[in-house]
PDB file of C-alpha atoms in Angstrom:
ATOM      1  CA  TYR A   1      -8.426  13.039  -8.559  1.00 48.00           C
ATOM      2  CA  SER A   2      -8.167  13.514 -12.266  1.00 55.00           C
ATOM      3  CA  ASN A   3      -6.669   9.990 -13.003  1.00 69.00           C
ATOM      4  CA  THR A   4      -8.440   8.332  -9.977  1.00 79.00           C
ATOM      5  CA  LYS A   5     -11.533   6.202  -9.932  1.00 87.00           C
ATOM      6  CA  ILE A   6     -13.423   6.633  -6.564  1.00 87.00           C
ATOM      7  CA  ILE A   7     -15.740   3.840  -5.129  1.00 88.00           C
ATOM      8  CA  PRO A   8     -17.711   4.191  -1.930  1.00 84.00           C
ATOM      9  CA  LEU A   9     -16.742   1.429   0.440  1.00 82.00           C
ATOM     10  CA  LYS A  10     -20.400   0.102   0.620  1.00 83.00           C
ATOM     11  CA  ASP A  11     -20.204  -0.583  -3.176  1.00 87.00           C
ATOM     12  CA  LEU A  12     -16.988  -2.673  -3.241  1.00 87.00           C
ATOM     13  CA  LYS A  13     -16.653  -5.944  -4.849  1.00 89.00           C
ATOM     14  CA  SER A  14     -15.809  -8.802  -2.525  1.00 90.00           C
ATOM     15  CA  LYS A  15     -12.348  -9.204  -3.909  1.00 92.00           C
ATOM     16  CA  ASP A  16     -11.494  -5.470  -3.257  1.00 93.00           C
ATOM     17  CA  LEU A  17     -13.089  -5.672   0.069  1.00 92.00           C
ATOM     18  CA  TYR A  18     -11.134  -8.945   1.029  1.00 93.00           C
ATOM     19  CA  TYR A  19      -7.691  -7.277   0.177  1.00 95.00           C
ATOM     20  CA  LEU A  20      -8.587  -3.935   1.560  1.00 93.00           C
ATOM     21  CA  ASN A  21      -9.591  -5.743   4.900  1.00 92.00           C
ATOM     22  CA  MET A  22      -6.090  -7.493   4.759  1.00 94.00           C
ATOM     23  CA  ALA A  23      -4.370  -3.974   4.415  1.00 94.00           C
ATOM     24  CA  ILE A  24      -6.550  -2.607   7.296  1.00 90.00           C
ATOM     25  CA  GLN A  25      -5.557  -5.609   9.582  1.00 92.00           C
ATOM     26  CA  VAL A  26      -1.991  -5.101   8.847  1.00 92.00           C
ATOM     27  CA  ALA A  27      -2.276  -1.337   9.689  1.00 89.00           C
ATOM     28  CA  GLU A  28      -4.165  -2.204  12.926  1.00 85.00           C
ATOM     29  CA  GLU A  29      -1.312  -4.549  14.090  1.00 84.00           C
ATOM     30  CA  SER A  30       1.373  -2.044  13.019  1.00 77.00           C
ATOM     31  CA  ARG A  31       4.002  -1.416  15.801  1.00 70.00           C
ATOM     32  CA  PHE A  32       5.134   1.825  14.059  1.00 65.00           C
ATOM     33  CA  GLU A  33       4.908   4.569  16.621  1.00 62.00           C
ATOM     34  CA  SER A  34       3.676   7.582  14.625  1.00 61.00           C
ATOM     35  CA  SER A  35       0.423   9.204  13.309  1.00 60.00           C
ATOM     36  CA  HIS A  36       0.604   6.955  10.399  1.00 72.00           C
ATOM     37  CA  ARG A  37      -0.672   3.450  10.862  1.00 83.00           C
ATOM     38  CA  VAL A  38      -0.646   2.246   7.343  1.00 90.00           C
ATOM     39  CA  GLY A  39      -0.860  -1.216   5.938  1.00 93.00           C
ATOM     40  CA  ALA A  40      -0.361  -2.421   2.365  1.00 96.00           C
ATOM     41  CA  CYS A  41      -1.353  -5.574   0.533  1.00 97.00           C
ATOM     42  CA  LEU A  42       0.393  -6.351  -2.810  1.00 97.00           C
ATOM     43  CA  VAL A  43      -1.624  -8.831  -4.693  1.00 96.00           C
ATOM     44  CA  ASP A  44      -0.086 -11.264  -7.186  1.00 88.00           C
ATOM     45  CA  GLY A  45      -2.640 -13.739  -8.538  1.00 85.00           C
ATOM     46  CA  LYS A  46      -3.834 -15.498  -5.380  1.00 83.00           C
ATOM     47  CA  ILE A  47      -0.728 -14.700  -3.336  1.00 90.00           C
ATOM     48  CA  ALA A  48      -0.821 -11.491  -1.105  1.00 93.00           C
ATOM     49  CA  TYR A  49       2.264  -9.894   0.262  1.00 95.00           C
ATOM     50  CA  THR A  50       1.603  -7.409   3.221  1.00 95.00           C
ATOM     51  CA  GLY A  51       3.693  -4.582   4.722  1.00 93.00           C
ATOM     52  CA  GLU A  52       3.359  -1.942   7.163  1.00 91.00           C
ATOM     53  CA  ASN A  53       5.143   1.382   8.015  1.00 86.00           C
ATOM     54  CA  GLN A  54       8.434   0.573   9.797  1.00 80.00           C
ATOM     55  CA  HIS A  55      11.447   2.310  11.268  1.00 68.00           C
ATOM     56  CA  ARG A  56      14.407   3.020   8.949  1.00 59.00           C
ATOM     57  CA  GLU A  57      16.656   0.320  10.247  1.00 56.00           C
ATOM     58  CA  HIS A  58      14.651  -2.290   8.560  1.00 47.00           C
ATOM     59  CA  ALA A  59      15.804  -1.129   4.999  1.00 45.00           C
ATOM     60  CA  GLY A  60      14.829   1.416   2.439  1.00 47.00           C
ATOM     61  CA  LYS A  61      13.654   4.986   3.010  1.00 46.00           C
ATOM     62  CA  CYS A  62      10.952   7.143   1.948  1.00 50.00           C
ATOM     63  CA  HIS A  63      11.364  10.100   4.351  1.00 49.00           C
ATOM     64  CA  HIS A  64      11.213  10.906   8.080  1.00 51.00           C
ATOM     65  CA  ASN A  65      13.368   7.756   8.797  1.00 58.00           C
ATOM     66  CA  SER A  66      10.659   5.384   7.849  1.00 73.00           C
ATOM     67  CA  LEU A  67       9.939   2.511   5.458  1.00 84.00           C
ATOM     68  CA  HIS A  68       6.561   2.942   4.095  1.00 90.00           C
ATOM     69  CA  ALA A  69       4.104   0.094   3.896  1.00 93.00           C
ATOM     70  CA  GLU A  70       4.017   0.035   0.123  1.00 94.00           C
ATOM     71  CA  ILE A  71       7.820  -0.564  -0.018  1.00 92.00           C
ATOM     72  CA  HIS A  72       7.711  -3.052   2.863  1.00 91.00           C
ATOM     73  CA  ALA A  73       5.206  -5.138   0.880  1.00 94.00           C
ATOM     74  CA  ILE A  74       7.459  -4.903  -2.338  1.00 93.00           C
ATOM     75  CA  LEU A  75      10.493  -6.021  -0.227  1.00 90.00           C
ATOM     76  CA  ARG A  76       8.563  -9.100   1.153  1.00 91.00           C
ATOM     77  CA  CYS A  77       7.475  -9.980  -2.393  1.00 92.00           C
ATOM     78  CA  LEU A  78      11.011  -9.716  -3.633  1.00 89.00           C
ATOM     79  CA  ARG A  79      12.485 -11.713  -0.752  1.00 89.00           C
ATOM     80  CA  ILE A  80       9.995 -14.489  -1.195  1.00 90.00           C
ATOM     81  CA  ARG A  81       9.786 -14.568  -5.026  1.00 87.00           C
ATOM     82  CA  TYR A  82      13.298 -13.682  -6.014  1.00 86.00           C
ATOM     83  CA  LYS A  83      15.466 -14.125  -2.889  1.00 87.00           C
ATOM     84  CA  THR A  84      16.547 -10.449  -2.870  1.00 82.00           C
ATOM     85  CA  THR A  85      15.677  -7.198  -1.036  1.00 76.00           C
ATOM     86  CA  ASN A  86      17.358  -4.994  -3.531  1.00 78.00           C
ATOM     87  CA  LEU A  87      15.059  -2.161  -4.460  1.00 77.00           C
ATOM     88  CA  ARG A  88      17.370  -1.435  -7.402  1.00 77.00           C
ATOM     89  CA  SER A  89      16.774  -4.795  -8.972  1.00 76.00           C
ATOM     90  CA  LYS A  90      14.971  -5.038 -12.327  1.00 78.00           C
ATOM     91  CA  TYR A  91      12.337  -7.709 -11.335  1.00 85.00           C
ATOM     92  CA  ASP A  92       8.867  -7.126 -12.947  1.00 88.00           C
ATOM     93  CA  LEU A  93       5.812  -7.126 -10.542  1.00 91.00           C
ATOM     94  CA  SER A  94       3.368  -6.000 -13.485  1.00 89.00           C
ATOM     95  CA  GLY A  95       0.097  -7.498 -13.219  1.00 89.00           C
ATOM     96  CA  THR A  96      -0.042  -6.875  -9.437  1.00 93.00           C
ATOM     97  CA  THR A  97      -2.308  -4.615  -7.643  1.00 95.00           C
ATOM     98  CA  ILE A  98      -1.520  -2.946  -4.237  1.00 97.00           C
ATOM     99  CA  TYR A  99      -4.095  -1.823  -1.597  1.00 96.00           C
ATOM    100  CA  VAL A 100      -3.110   0.776   0.991  1.00 95.00           C
ATOM    101  CA  ALA A 101      -5.089   1.604   4.101  1.00 92.00           C
ATOM    102  CA  ARG A 102      -4.281   4.297   6.676  1.00 88.00           C
ATOM    103  CA  LEU A 103      -6.019   4.309  10.043  1.00 83.00           C
ATOM    104  CA  PRO A 104      -5.956   7.125  12.638  1.00 72.00           C
ATOM    105  CA  THR A 105      -4.133   6.852  15.884  1.00 63.00           C
ATOM    106  CA  GLY A 106      -6.064   6.414  19.101  1.00 59.00           C
ATOM    107  CA  ASN A 107      -9.431   4.718  19.487  1.00 54.00           C
ATOM    108  CA  ALA A 108     -11.274   6.095  16.407  1.00 53.00           C
ATOM    109  CA  ARG A 109     -11.935   3.046  14.110  1.00 52.00           C
ATOM    110  CA  ASN A 110     -14.653   4.497  11.905  1.00 52.00           C
ATOM    111  CA  TYR A 111     -12.335   6.762   9.961  1.00 58.00           C
ATOM    112  CA  PHE A 112      -9.787   6.244   7.124  1.00 68.00           C
ATOM    113  CA  GLY A 113      -7.120   8.738   6.359  1.00 73.00           C
ATOM    114  CA  ASN A 114      -5.938   9.473   2.909  1.00 82.00           C
ATOM    115  CA  SER A 115      -3.476   6.651   2.127  1.00 88.00           C
ATOM    116  CA  LYS A 116      -2.482   7.694  -1.292  1.00 91.00           C
ATOM    117  CA  PRO A 117       1.114   6.653  -1.762  1.00 92.00           C
ATOM    118  CA  CYS A 118       3.786   9.528  -1.503  1.00 90.00           C
ATOM    119  CA  SER A 119       5.491  10.441  -4.719  1.00 90.00           C
ATOM    120  CA  ASN A 120       8.592   8.337  -3.800  1.00 90.00           C
ATOM    121  CA  CYS A 121       6.488   5.205  -3.293  1.00 92.00           C
ATOM    122  CA  GLN A 122       4.706   5.974  -6.623  1.00 93.00           C
ATOM    123  CA  ILE A 123       7.987   6.041  -8.352  1.00 91.00           C
ATOM    124  CA  TYR A 124       9.032   2.547  -6.810  1.00 90.00           C
ATOM    125  CA  LEU A 125       5.699   1.141  -7.574  1.00 94.00           C
ATOM    126  CA  SER A 126       5.974   2.256 -11.154  1.00 93.00           C
ATOM    127  CA  LYS A 127       9.470   1.107 -11.429  1.00 90.00           C
ATOM    128  CA  PHE A 128       8.432  -2.492 -10.541  1.00 92.00           C
ATOM    129  CA  GLY A 129       5.525  -2.380 -13.054  1.00 92.00           C
ATOM    130  CA  ILE A 130       2.698  -1.967 -10.497  1.00 94.00           C
ATOM    131  CA  ARG A 131       0.199   0.109 -12.297  1.00 91.00           C
ATOM    132  CA  LYS A 132      -3.011  -0.322 -10.203  1.00 94.00           C
ATOM    133  CA  VAL A 133      -3.039   1.372  -6.640  1.00 96.00           C
ATOM    134  CA  LYS A 134      -6.100   1.185  -4.494  1.00 95.00           C
ATOM    135  CA  TYR A 135      -6.125   3.328  -1.415  1.00 94.00           C
ATOM    136  CA  THR A 136      -8.532   4.509   1.268  1.00 90.00           C
ATOM    137  CA  ASP A 137      -9.696   8.133   1.621  1.00 88.00           C
ATOM    138  CA  VAL A 138     -12.527  10.129   2.964  1.00 81.00           C
ATOM    139  CA  ILE A 139     -14.423  12.402   0.550  1.00 83.00           C
ATOM    140  CA  ASP A 140     -17.413  14.553   1.707  1.00 82.00           C
ATOM    141  CA  ASN A 141     -17.337  12.338   5.072  1.00 79.00           C
ATOM    142  CA  ILE A 142     -17.801   9.141   2.984  1.00 81.00           C
ATOM    143  CA  PRO A 143     -15.133   6.493   3.181  1.00 83.00           C
ATOM    144  CA  VAL A 144     -14.115   5.526  -0.297  1.00 88.00           C
ATOM    145  CA  LEU A 145     -11.532   3.382  -2.157  1.00 91.00           C
ATOM    146  CA  CYS A 146      -9.770   5.310  -4.835  1.00 92.00           C
ATOM    147  CA  GLU A 147      -8.128   3.550  -7.696  1.00 93.00           C
ATOM    148  CA  LEU A 148      -5.040   5.155  -9.108  1.00 93.00           C
ATOM    149  CA  ARG A 149      -3.466   4.267 -12.394  1.00 91.00           C
ATOM    150  CA  LEU A 150       0.368   4.720 -12.483  1.00 90.00           C
ATOM    151  CA  ASN A 151       2.280   5.432 -15.641  1.00 82.00           C
ATOM    152  CA  LYS A 152       5.275   3.471 -16.716  1.00 73.00           C
ATOM    153  CA  ASN A 153       8.529   4.926 -15.771  1.00 63.00           C
TER     154      ASN A 153
END
């Protein structure tokens, strides 16, 4: 957690709480059948693009035949803003922030898993200029929002 800021959920600002709740809602509605119900919310000013983990056939790949929520949110943004879904494009999404939330499977709703983006997702986020990543975790049994700053690739 060396380059990560950690904030207990009870101390979040209303804006962070709003977008985190949006990511949580997307994760809750996820139809991806795995142990990873993850939602992402890419915030561009007052516009939010959401994404959830999906099966490989929808486009892109991180690993295990899945499209991660972070990449899905980027693809939605690219499709709406630039009419493309090409992850090799050179479009700049700097100034945006992405919120990522992972929920457990089953009925447990009071727990967040570590939703730090995988290394492949971090590469894509950085490639598109997304420097601020906020994700859920649990540290010492306390749910927190971690803020990771990505370096420019």
